[in-house]
Amino acid sequence: MDSTGTPIARPLDGIVVADLSRVLAGPYATMLLADMGADVIKVESPGGDDTRSWVPPVREDGVSTYYAAINRNKKSIVLDFKNDDDLAVAKALTGRADVVVENFKPGGLRRFGLDFDSVRDRNDTVIYCSISGFGSKEGASLPGYDLIVQAMSGLMSLTGDPDGPAYRAGISVFDVMAGLHSTIGILAALRHRSETGTGQHIETSLLASAMSGLVNQTSAYVAGGVTPHRMGNAHPSLFPYEPLPTADNDLIITAGNDAQFRKLVDVLGVPELADDPRFAKNEDRTERREELRPLLVERLETQSATHWFDRLNEVGVPNGPINTIAQGVQYADKLGLEPVVQVGPPGDTVPGVRNPITFSGFAPRYDLAPPTLGQDNDEVRAWLSATTAGTPTTAQGER
């Protein structure tokens, strides 16, 4: 509702998504679809999504914060595919849905008649998205854990100190990327269906997302024959582009072009460095970073990180402190990004993180808190029965 109580139309209003996924990549994708208006029905086994038990941390009500992060705006139904009655409900749901999202091992749903070919036989316009770790060909049997993909894709060979062990990223970065790529694919397929009337099978994988998401690093090998290596916080093609020490804390400084470098050294009180032929161009600074770094640090260590942050921002040199997550959220709020939203009906909300996209024509919705396990069993079954009887209505409107 807007401020006048008028319902807000969203681009995916009335689109029904059968979410047969769990953990991160699939649930993240379906949450983004739900934010844009889709009716997402989360199908869970009797044991529930794994992330329900991934604790700590937990909210005061005992709900896993991991689960809460990626399951708002959904309804939950518990179905045991080994139970004939439950399987019939799953088939009815996937036969009714506009979109099906699943991340079982490739081929794992075939024995239940819930694979793409079987669902298409019941629902020929379905958009069916399969997410895996390593694709549906030779990698079909490999377990799709983000940490394994971080290792096998090469990401961990880039992360950490050059002389130390490899490290994973602080989040399941390729799960998130695969979720985003899945969302993009689903939206494109919906657009294609609106023009042609046909559905299709979308396949995404963590490893394929990794190959794309490693961007300049994979390109270095593919296009240049160069195998990148760990450089700590340094950048292979830019300097300065890393944390540098000040009088108290490290400060990230990213002077990515000649003009920014000149502004940087002017603020630091060593303008002559910009005209030094050793550092005249970015490639010179990158090649001679070990010569240039101590000259910058000598000046940076005369003042605090806050002092330099303010001074450099004044002249347009990109820089920033290394914050904690709490400080990052607080800073986003200070900038007016309103990162925290209240999810659920008035008077019974839970805090969540705002959808990162701002639209001028509509607002993402936050009306359903992450569901408890099976909380919508009766409602979803009743809706499917009504659909079968010829009165297809949902809580969001008619279909």
mmCIF file of N, CA, C and O in Angstrom, residues 48 62 98 100 230 266:
data_model
loop_
_atom_site.group_PDB
_atom_site.id
_atom_site.type_symbol
_atom_site.label_atom_id
_atom_site.label_comp_id
_atom_site.label_asym_id
_atom_site.label_seq_id
_atom_site.Cartn_x
_atom_site.Cartn_y
_atom_site.Cartn_z
ATOM 1 N N GLY A 48 12.882 -29.215 7.125
ATOM 2 C CA GLY A 48 13.045 -27.784 6.878
ATOM 3 C C GLY A 48 14.337 -27.446 6.160
ATOM 4 O O GLY A 48 15.245 -28.271 6.029
ATOM 5 N N GLY A 62 14.875 -16.797 18.506
ATOM 6 C CA GLY A 62 15.499 -18.079 18.214
ATOM 7 C C GLY A 62 15.623 -18.401 16.739
ATOM 8 O O GLY A 62 16.125 -19.469 16.378
ATOM 9 N N ASP A 98 4.246 -20.406 -12.523
ATOM 10 C CA ASP A 98 4.895 -19.756 -13.661
ATOM 11 C C ASP A 98 6.375 -20.077 -13.693
ATOM 12 O O ASP A 98 6.978 -20.209 -14.767
ATOM 13 N N VAL A 100 9.564 -22.367 -11.633
ATOM 14 C CA VAL A 100 10.029 -23.365 -10.665
ATOM 15 C C VAL A 100 11.528 -23.165 -10.489
ATOM 16 O O VAL A 100 12.261 -23.033 -11.477
ATOM 17 N N ARG A 230 48.094 -14.591 -5.719
ATOM 18 C CA ARG A 230 47.742 -13.805 -4.539
ATOM 19 C C ARG A 230 48.636 -12.579 -4.403
ATOM 20 O O ARG A 230 49.843 -12.664 -4.511
ATOM 21 N N ASP A 266 49.011 15.962 -3.738
ATOM 22 C CA ASP A 266 48.840 17.364 -3.330
ATOM 23 C C ASP A 266 48.345 17.423 -1.888
ATOM 24 O O ASP A 266 48.868 18.204 -1.070
#
